[in-house]
CSV table of C-alpha atoms and ligand atoms in Angstrom, one decimal:
chain,number,residue,atom,x,y,z
A,1,MET,CA,6.9,-47.5,136.5
A,2,ASN,CA,6.1,-50.2,139.0
A,3,ASN,CA,2.7,-51.1,137.6
A,4,TRP,CA,1.5,-50.7,134.0
A,5,ILE,CA,-1.2,-51.7,131.6
A,6,GLU,CA,-0.8,-53.6,128.3
A,7,VAL,CA,-3.3,-53.4,125.5
A,8,SER,CA,-3.8,-56.1,122.9
A,9,GLU,CA,-4.3,-54.7,119.4
A,10,PRO,CA,-5.5,-58.1,117.9
A,11,ARG,CA,-8.1,-58.4,120.7
A,12,LEU,CA,-9.3,-54.8,120.2
A,13,GLY,CA,-9.6,-55.5,116.4
A,14,HIS,CA,-11.4,-58.8,117.2
A,15,ASN,CA,-13.9,-57.0,119.5
A,16,LEU,CA,-14.6,-54.3,116.9
A,17,ARG,CA,-15.3,-57.0,114.2
A,18,THR,CA,-17.4,-59.0,116.7
A,19,ILE,CA,-19.6,-55.9,117.6
A,20,ALA,CA,-19.9,-55.1,113.8
A,21,ALA,CA,-21.1,-58.7,113.1
A,22,ALA,CA,-23.6,-58.5,116.0
A,23,ALA,CA,-24.9,-55.0,115.0
A,24,GLY,CA,-25.7,-56.3,111.5
A,25,PRO,CA,-24.7,-55.2,108.0
A,26,ASP,CA,-26.6,-52.0,108.0
A,27,ALA,CA,-24.8,-50.5,111.1
A,28,THR,CA,-21.5,-48.8,111.4
A,29,VAL,CA,-19.6,-49.0,114.8
A,30,LEU,CA,-18.8,-45.8,116.5
A,31,ALA,CA,-16.0,-46.8,118.9
A,32,VAL,CA,-16.3,-44.9,122.2
A,33,VAL,CA,-12.9,-43.9,123.5
A,34,LYS,CA,-13.9,-41.4,126.2
A,35,ALA,CA,-12.4,-41.6,129.7
A,36,ASN,CA,-9.0,-42.4,128.3
A,37,ALA,CA,-10.4,-45.3,126.3
A,38,TYR,CA,-12.2,-46.7,129.4
A,39,GLY,CA,-8.7,-46.6,131.2
A,40,HIS,CA,-6.9,-48.3,128.3
A,41,GLY,CA,-5.1,-45.3,127.1
A,42,VAL,CA,-6.7,-43.3,124.4
A,43,SER,CA,-3.5,-42.4,122.5
A,44,THR,CA,-2.8,-46.1,122.1
A,45,CYS,CA,-6.3,-47.3,121.4
A,46,ALA,CA,-7.6,-44.6,119.0
A,47,PRO,CA,-4.9,-45.4,116.3
A,48,MET,CA,-5.5,-49.1,116.9
A,49,LEU,CA,-9.2,-48.8,116.3
A,50,ALA,CA,-8.6,-46.7,113.2
A,51,ARG,CA,-6.2,-49.4,111.9
A,52,ALA,CA,-8.9,-52.0,112.6
A,53,GLY,CA,-11.3,-50.1,110.5
A,54,ALA,CA,-13.3,-47.8,112.8
A,55,ARG,CA,-14.6,-44.8,110.9
A,56,TRP,CA,-16.2,-43.1,113.9
A,57,LEU,CA,-14.8,-42.5,117.4
A,58,GLY,CA,-16.7,-41.1,120.4
A,59,VAL,CA,-15.3,-38.8,123.1
A,60,THR,CA,-16.8,-36.6,125.9
A,61,SER,CA,-15.2,-33.3,125.3
A,62,ALA,CA,-13.6,-31.1,122.6
A,63,GLN,CA,-10.3,-31.4,124.5
A,64,GLU,CA,-10.5,-35.1,124.4
A,65,GLY,CA,-11.4,-35.0,120.7
A,66,ALA,CA,-8.4,-32.8,119.9
A,67,ALA,CA,-6.1,-35.3,121.7
A,68,VAL,CA,-7.6,-38.1,119.7
A,69,ARG,CA,-7.1,-36.1,116.5
A,70,VAL,CA,-3.5,-35.5,117.4
A,71,ALA,CA,-2.9,-39.2,118.3
A,72,LEU,CA,-4.4,-40.3,114.9
A,73,GLY,CA,-2.2,-37.7,113.1
A,74,ALA,CA,0.9,-38.9,114.8
A,75,ALA,CA,0.2,-42.6,113.8
A,76,SER,CA,1.2,-43.4,110.2
A,77,GLY,CA,-1.2,-44.7,107.7
A,78,ALA,CA,-4.0,-43.5,105.4
A,79,GLU,CA,-6.7,-45.3,107.5
A,80,HIS,CA,-6.7,-42.3,109.9
A,81,ALA,CA,-7.8,-39.8,107.3
A,82,GLY,CA,-11.4,-39.0,107.5
A,83,VAL,CA,-12.2,-40.7,110.8
A,84,ARG,CA,-15.0,-38.8,112.3
A,85,ILE,CA,-15.0,-37.9,116.0
A,86,LEU,CA,-18.3,-37.3,117.9
A,87,VAL,CA,-18.2,-35.1,121.0
A,88,MET,CA,-20.9,-36.8,122.9
A,89,SER,CA,-21.3,-34.4,125.8
A,90,GLY,CA,-22.2,-30.7,125.4
A,91,VAL,CA,-19.6,-28.1,124.5
A,92,LEU,CA,-19.3,-24.6,125.8
A,93,PRO,CA,-18.3,-21.6,123.8
A,94,PRO,CA,-14.6,-21.6,124.8
A,95,ALA,CA,-14.3,-25.1,123.3
A,96,ILE,CA,-15.6,-24.1,119.9
A,97,PRO,CA,-12.4,-23.1,118.3
A,98,ALA,CA,-10.7,-26.4,119.1
A,99,LEU,CA,-13.8,-28.2,117.9
A,100,ILE,CA,-13.7,-26.5,114.4
A,101,GLU,CA,-9.9,-26.7,114.2
A,102,HIS,CA,-9.8,-30.5,114.8
A,103,ASP,CA,-12.9,-31.2,112.7
A,104,LEU,CA,-14.9,-32.6,115.6
A,105,THR,CA,-18.7,-33.2,115.4
A,106,PRO,CA,-20.6,-31.8,118.4
A,107,VAL,CA,-23.8,-33.0,119.9
A,108,VAL,CA,-26.4,-30.2,120.3
A,109,TRP,CA,-29.9,-30.1,121.7
A,110,THR,CA,-30.7,-26.4,122.4
A,111,VAL,CA,-31.3,-23.4,120.1
A,112,GLU,CA,-28.8,-21.5,122.2
A,113,GLN,CA,-26.0,-24.1,121.4
A,114,LEU,CA,-26.8,-23.9,117.7
A,115,ARG,CA,-26.3,-20.1,117.7
A,116,TRP,CA,-22.8,-20.6,119.0
A,117,PHE,CA,-22.0,-22.1,115.6
A,118,ALA,CA,-23.1,-19.1,113.6
A,119,ALA,CA,-19.5,-18.3,112.6
A,120,ALA,CA,-18.2,-21.5,111.2
A,121,PRO,CA,-19.6,-24.4,109.2
A,122,VAL,CA,-20.2,-27.4,111.3
A,123,ARG,CA,-21.9,-30.8,111.1
A,124,VAL,CA,-24.0,-31.5,114.3
A,125,HIS,CA,-25.7,-34.5,115.8
A,126,VAL,CA,-28.9,-33.7,117.6
A,127,GLU,CA,-29.6,-35.7,120.7
A,128,VAL,CA,-33.3,-36.5,121.5
A,129,ASP,CA,-34.2,-37.0,125.1
A,130,THR,CA,-36.5,-40.0,125.2
A,131,GLY,CA,-36.2,-40.7,128.9
A,132,MET,CA,-32.7,-40.0,130.4
A,133,SER,CA,-33.5,-36.4,131.4
A,134,ARG,CA,-29.9,-35.7,130.9
A,135,GLN,CA,-28.9,-34.3,127.5
A,136,GLY,CA,-31.3,-34.0,124.6
A,137,VAL,CA,-34.2,-32.2,123.2
A,138,LYS,CA,-37.8,-33.5,123.8
A,139,PRO,CA,-39.7,-34.6,120.8
A,140,GLY,CA,-42.6,-32.2,120.0
A,141,ALA,CA,-42.4,-28.4,120.2
A,142,ASP,CA,-38.9,-28.2,121.4
A,143,LEU,CA,-37.6,-30.4,118.6
A,144,GLU,CA,-39.7,-28.5,116.2
A,145,ALA,CA,-38.0,-25.2,117.2
A,146,LEU,CA,-34.6,-26.8,117.1
A,147,LEU,CA,-35.1,-28.1,113.6
A,148,ALA,CA,-36.4,-24.8,112.4
A,149,GLU,CA,-33.3,-23.1,113.7
A,150,ILE,CA,-31.1,-25.6,111.9
A,151,ALA,CA,-32.9,-25.0,108.7
A,152,GLU,CA,-32.4,-21.2,109.2
A,153,GLN,CA,-28.7,-21.4,110.0
A,154,ALA,CA,-26.6,-21.6,106.9
A,155,THR,CA,-23.5,-22.7,108.8
A,156,VAL,CA,-25.1,-25.7,110.5
A,157,GLN,CA,-25.7,-29.0,108.8
A,158,LEU,CA,-27.8,-31.8,110.5
A,159,ASP,CA,-25.5,-34.8,110.1
A,160,GLY,CA,-27.1,-37.1,112.8
A,161,VAL,CA,-30.0,-37.6,115.1
A,162,PHE,CA,-29.8,-39.9,118.1
A,163,THR,CA,-31.0,-41.0,121.5
A,164,HIS,CA,-29.6,-42.9,124.4
A,165,PHE,CA,-31.2,-45.8,126.2
A,166,VAL,CA,-31.9,-45.8,130.0
A,167,SER,CA,-32.0,-49.6,130.7
A,168,SER,CA,-30.7,-51.3,127.7
A,169,GLU,CA,-29.2,-54.1,129.8
A,170,VAL,CA,-32.7,-55.1,130.9
A,171,VAL,CA,-34.0,-57.5,128.2
A,172,GLY,CA,-37.5,-56.6,127.0
A,173,SER,CA,-37.6,-53.5,129.2
A,174,PRO,CA,-40.9,-51.5,128.7
A,175,ILE,CA,-38.8,-48.3,129.2
A,176,THR,CA,-36.7,-49.2,126.1
A,177,THR,CA,-39.9,-49.8,124.1
A,178,HIS,CA,-41.3,-46.4,125.2
A,179,GLN,CA,-38.0,-44.8,124.3
A,180,GLN,CA,-38.1,-46.4,120.8
A,181,ARG,CA,-41.7,-45.0,120.2
A,182,LEU,CA,-40.5,-41.5,121.2
A,183,PHE,CA,-37.5,-41.7,118.9
A,184,GLU,CA,-39.8,-42.8,116.1
A,185,GLN,CA,-41.9,-39.7,116.7
A,186,ALA,CA,-38.8,-37.6,116.7
A,187,LEU,CA,-37.6,-39.1,113.4
A,188,ALA,CA,-41.0,-38.5,111.9
A,189,GLN,CA,-40.7,-34.8,112.9
A,190,VAL,CA,-37.2,-34.8,111.2
A,191,ALA,CA,-38.7,-36.3,108.0
A,192,ARG,CA,-41.4,-33.7,107.9
A,193,SER,CA,-38.8,-30.9,108.4
A,194,GLY,CA,-37.2,-31.8,105.1
A,195,LEU,CA,-33.8,-32.0,106.7
A,196,ARG,CA,-31.9,-35.2,105.8
A,197,PRO,CA,-29.4,-36.5,108.4
A,198,ALA,CA,-26.8,-38.9,107.2
A,199,TRP,CA,-26.8,-40.9,110.4
A,200,VAL,CA,-29.3,-42.0,113.1
A,201,HIS,CA,-28.2,-43.9,116.2
A,202,ALA,CA,-29.4,-45.3,119.5
A,203,ALA,CA,-27.6,-48.4,120.7
A,204,ASN,CA,-24.8,-48.7,123.2
A,205,THR,CA,-23.1,-52.0,124.2
A,206,SER,CA,-26.1,-53.5,126.0
A,207,ALA,CA,-28.5,-52.5,123.3
A,208,VAL,CA,-26.4,-54.3,120.7
A,209,ASP,CA,-26.1,-57.3,123.1
A,210,ASN,CA,-29.8,-57.5,123.8
A,211,ALA,CA,-31.3,-56.3,120.5
A,212,ALA,CA,-34.8,-57.9,120.3
A,213,ASP,CA,-35.4,-56.2,117.0
A,214,PRO,CA,-32.1,-55.6,115.2
A,215,ALA,CA,-34.0,-54.3,112.1
A,216,TRP,CA,-35.9,-51.6,114.1
A,217,LEU,CA,-33.4,-48.7,113.6
A,218,PRO,CA,-31.9,-49.6,110.2
A,219,SER,CA,-35.4,-49.7,108.6
A,220,LEU,CA,-36.3,-46.4,110.2
A,221,ALA,CA,-33.0,-44.9,109.0
A,222,ARG,CA,-33.6,-46.1,105.5
A,223,SER,CA,-36.9,-44.3,105.3
A,224,LEU,CA,-34.9,-41.1,106.0
A,225,GLY,CA,-32.1,-42.0,103.6
A,226,ALA,CA,-29.8,-42.3,106.5
A,227,ARG,CA,-27.5,-45.0,107.9
A,228,THR,CA,-27.2,-46.2,111.5
A,229,LEU,CA,-24.4,-46.1,114.0
A,230,VAL,CA,-24.0,-48.2,117.2
A,231,ARG,CA,-22.0,-46.4,119.9
A,232,THR,CA,-20.2,-49.0,121.7
A,233,GLY,CA,-17.6,-48.7,124.4
A,234,LEU,CA,-17.6,-51.4,127.0
A,235,ALA,CA,-17.8,-54.3,124.5
A,236,LEU,CA,-14.9,-52.9,122.5
A,237,TYR,CA,-12.7,-53.5,125.5
A,238,GLY,CA,-14.1,-57.1,126.0
A,239,HIS,CA,-16.8,-56.5,128.6
A,240,THR,CA,-20.5,-56.3,128.9
A,241,LEU,CA,-23.1,-55.9,131.7
A,242,ALA,CA,-24.9,-59.1,132.6
A,243,PRO,CA,-28.3,-58.8,130.9
A,244,GLU,CA,-31.1,-58.8,133.3
A,245,GLY,CA,-34.3,-60.8,132.9
A,246,GLU,CA,-33.7,-63.4,130.2
A,247,PRO,CA,-31.4,-66.2,131.4
A,248,GLY,CA,-29.8,-68.1,128.5
A,249,HIS,CA,-30.1,-65.1,126.1
A,250,PRO,CA,-27.3,-65.6,123.5
A,251,HIS,CA,-24.8,-63.2,124.7
A,252,LEU,CA,-22.1,-61.1,123.1
A,253,HIS,CA,-19.9,-61.6,126.3
A,254,ASP,CA,-18.7,-65.0,125.3
A,255,ARG,CA,-17.5,-63.8,121.9
A,256,LEU,CA,-15.5,-60.8,123.2
A,257,LYS,CA,-11.9,-60.8,124.5
A,258,PRO,CA,-10.7,-58.6,127.3
A,259,VAL,CA,-8.1,-56.2,125.8
A,260,LEU,CA,-6.3,-55.0,128.9
A,261,THR,CA,-3.8,-56.6,131.2
A,262,TRP,CA,-2.8,-54.7,134.3
A,263,LYS,CA,0.5,-55.8,135.8
A,264,ALA,CA,2.5,-55.0,138.9
A,265,GLY,CA,6.0,-55.9,140.0
A,266,VAL,CA,6.8,-58.0,143.1
A,267,LEU,CA,9.0,-55.8,145.3
A,268,ASP,CA,9.7,-58.2,148.0
A,269,ILE,CA,8.9,-61.7,149.5
A,270,ARG,CA,8.7,-62.3,153.2
A,271,ASP,CA,7.8,-64.9,155.7
A,272,LEU,CA,5.2,-64.3,158.4
A,273,ALA,CA,4.8,-66.1,161.7
A,274,GLY,CA,1.4,-67.1,162.9
A,275,GLY,CA,-0.1,-64.0,164.6
A,276,ASP,CA,1.7,-61.4,162.4
A,277,ARG,CA,-0.7,-58.7,161.2
A,278,VAL,CA,-0.8,-57.2,157.7
A,279,GLY,CA,-1.4,-53.6,156.6
A,280,TYR,CA,-3.2,-50.6,158.0
A,281,ASN,CA,-5.6,-51.3,161.0
A,282,ALA,CA,-4.4,-54.9,161.1
A,283,THR,CA,-7.4,-56.3,159.3
A,284,PHE,CA,-5.6,-59.5,158.5
A,285,THR,CA,-3.8,-61.7,161.0
A,286,ALA,CA,-1.8,-64.7,159.8
A,287,PRO,CA,-3.5,-67.9,161.3
A,288,SER,CA,-0.2,-69.8,160.8
A,289,PRO,CA,3.2,-69.2,159.1
A,290,MET,CA,2.8,-67.8,155.6
A,291,ARG,CA,4.7,-66.4,152.7
A,292,VAL,CA,3.6,-63.1,151.3
A,293,ALA,CA,4.6,-60.9,148.3
A,294,LEU,CA,4.6,-57.1,148.3
A,295,LEU,CA,3.2,-55.6,145.0
A,296,SER,CA,3.9,-52.2,143.7
A,297,VAL,CA,0.3,-51.2,143.1
A,298,GLY,CA,-2.4,-49.6,145.3
A,299,TYR,CA,-5.5,-47.6,145.3
A,300,ALA,CA,-3.7,-44.5,143.9
A,301,ASP,CA,-3.3,-46.5,140.7
A,302,GLY,CA,-7.0,-47.4,140.7
A,303,LEU,CA,-6.9,-50.7,142.6
A,304,ARG,CA,-10.1,-50.6,144.6
A,305,ARG,CA,-9.8,-50.6,148.3
A,306,GLU,CA,-12.9,-52.8,148.5
A,307,LEU,CA,-10.7,-55.7,147.3
A,308,SER,CA,-8.7,-55.6,150.5
A,309,GLY,CA,-8.5,-58.9,152.4
A,310,HIS,CA,-9.6,-59.7,155.9
A,311,THR,CA,-8.9,-62.5,158.2
A,312,SER,CA,-12.3,-64.0,157.3
A,313,GLY,CA,-11.3,-64.1,153.6
A,314,ASP,CA,-13.4,-62.8,150.7
A,315,GLY,CA,-11.2,-60.0,149.3
A,316,GLY,CA,-9.7,-59.8,145.8
A,317,TRP,CA,-6.8,-61.5,144.3
A,318,VAL,CA,-4.0,-61.2,141.7
A,319,MET,CA,-2.5,-63.9,139.4
A,320,LEU,CA,1.0,-64.9,140.0
A,321,HIS,CA,2.6,-67.9,138.1
A,322,GLY,CA,-0.9,-68.6,136.8
A,323,LYS,CA,-2.3,-69.0,140.3
A,324,ARG,CA,-4.5,-66.9,142.5
A,325,ALA,CA,-2.7,-64.9,145.2
A,326,PRO,CA,-5.3,-63.5,147.6
A,327,ILE,CA,-5.0,-59.9,148.7
A,328,LEU,CA,-4.1,-59.7,152.5
A,329,GLY,CA,-5.1,-56.8,154.6
A,330,ARG,CA,-5.8,-53.2,153.5
A,331,ILE,CA,-4.7,-52.1,150.0
A,332,SER,CA,-2.4,-49.1,150.6
A,333,MET,CA,-2.0,-46.1,148.4
A,334,ASN,CA,0.9,-47.6,146.3
A,335,LEU,CA,1.4,-51.1,147.8
A,336,THR,CA,-0.5,-54.3,148.2
A,337,THR,CA,0.3,-57.5,150.1
A,338,VAL,CA,-0.7,-60.9,148.6
A,339,ASP,CA,-0.6,-64.5,149.9
A,340,VAL,CA,2.0,-66.6,148.0
A,341,THR,CA,2.3,-69.5,150.6
A,342,HIS,CA,1.0,-71.9,147.9
A,343,ILE,CA,3.3,-70.4,145.1
A,344,PRO,CA,6.8,-71.4,146.3
A,345,GLU,CA,8.3,-70.3,142.9
A,346,ALA,CA,7.4,-66.6,143.6
A,347,ARG,CA,10.4,-64.3,143.5
A,348,THR,CA,11.2,-60.7,143.9
A,349,GLY,CA,11.1,-59.1,140.4
A,350,ASP,CA,8.2,-61.4,139.3
A,351,VAL,CA,5.3,-59.8,137.6
A,352,ALA,CA,1.7,-60.3,138.9
A,353,VAL,CA,-1.4,-59.8,136.9
A,354,VAL,CA,-3.7,-57.4,138.7
A,355,LEU,CA,-6.4,-57.5,136.1
A,356,GLY,CA,-6.4,-59.8,133.0
A,357,ARG,CA,-6.3,-63.6,132.6
A,358,GLY,CA,-7.7,-65.2,135.8
A,359,VAL,CA,-9.1,-62.0,137.3
A,360,SER,CA,-11.7,-59.9,135.5
A,361,ALA,CA,-13.1,-56.4,135.7
A,362,GLU,CA,-16.5,-58.0,136.3
A,363,GLU,CA,-15.1,-59.8,139.4
A,364,HIS,CA,-13.5,-56.5,140.6
A,365,ALA,CA,-16.8,-54.8,140.1
A,366,ARG,CA,-18.7,-57.5,142.0
A,367,ILE,CA,-16.5,-57.3,145.0
A,368,ALA,CA,-16.3,-53.5,145.0
A,369,GLY,CA,-20.1,-53.2,144.5
A,370,THR,CA,-19.9,-51.3,141.3
A,371,ILE,CA,-19.9,-51.8,137.5
A,372,PRO,CA,-17.0,-52.8,135.2
A,373,TYR,CA,-17.1,-49.4,133.6
A,374,GLU,CA,-16.0,-47.7,136.9
A,375,ILE,CA,-13.3,-50.3,137.5
A,376,LEU,CA,-11.8,-49.8,134.0
A,377,CYS,CA,-11.9,-46.1,133.7
A,378,GLY,CA,-10.5,-45.9,137.3
A,379,ILE,CA,-7.2,-47.5,136.3
A,380,HIS,CA,-4.4,-45.0,136.1
A,381,PRO,CA,-1.0,-46.4,137.1
A,382,CYS,CA,1.1,-43.8,138.9
A,383,PRO,CA,4.5,-43.2,137.3
B,1,LIG,C1,-20.5,-43.8,126.9
B,1,LIG,C2,-21.5,-43.7,125.9
B,1,LIG,C3,-21.8,-44.8,125.1
B,1,LIG,C4,-21.1,-46.1,125.2
B,1,LIG,O1,-21.7,-46.9,126.2
B,1,LIG,P1,-21.3,-48.5,126.4
B,1,LIG,O2,-22.3,-49.0,127.3
B,1,LIG,O3,-19.9,-48.4,127.0
B,1,LIG,O4,-21.2,-49.1,125.0
B,1,LIG,C5,-22.8,-44.7,124.1
B,1,LIG,N1,-23.4,-43.5,124.0
B,1,LIG,C6,-23.2,-42.4,124.8
B,1,LIG,C7,-24.0,-41.2,124.5
B,1,LIG,C8,-22.3,-42.5,125.8
B,1,LIG,O5,-22.1,-41.4,126.6
């Protein structure tokens, strides 16, 4: 393997504890490990999180959940027993046997979905749609019907009720306030139904980061006899979105530590003469003699092509011997050229940091015009 990722277990544990402290004593952290643990490797991260004390993990599909269950089982130690796994996107009937076999907890929001569970006992979390128009049941008549069906169905136990925020990175957003009011209505309906979920939850990373009223959900939950979860992914891995709209807001970001280091080997060093061009379509021309290093990483591994360098500058960079080595010319499928003119100690066989100390997912996201989520879950080193 010519490029690879390394994950720091102490840092992952530190972030989990930092989120738990920020979320408050009443909340339990559900560690989101979907999308291959945001590109960090789920079979590595899930056991690390369990060892650090996580009691809930979140995945997208039953297949992912089954893989997490297997990874937990393969790791030694009693801390893995009883870890709950929430399958956060909808499941279809073919996935139900795997769901039952691996003791996964599905998210449901339609009566039709509930009927798929008529054969086997299952604990479900109901998602309430308070504004995403994605998954979830609307408060009111639809939720009423769903709760009635749950009460009917002997095999189904209502274990959780939750919603998902649209704009939680916007501090003081009226959309969030509106969602909170709708979720309160939904929880009042649940209370009237006589069903007693064990868990209620709403917050993701940005909601924990920006919580204007950290007591809001715990106090609602208590009135139902339930506890709260916070479903955090991005912060676990040491990142956040920049909060919008309240400069100087005390911010989780400074207390988190990036967990991942993405490294690539230096395959060759060469000297360029002034006027030599670099890479496809010759987007970079050496203005004067230069020394460049060839790295064994490219866009097939998830290195965004938007980080390519131009003669005018302003591309991405890697770190080599603790210094910035700017990317020159177009990033290729499996190869990237960087400037090491100012790093005379650079040698073939050195290891460059593609993402890690000195170059962050937030910086890649800014240059590539996207969010750190997409940068991280796009990392998949080719063998
Ligand atoms: C992915 C996901 C999360 C985690 O979001 P972060 O912003 O990474 O903390 C939480 N809840 C649901 C439903 C998700 O799909």
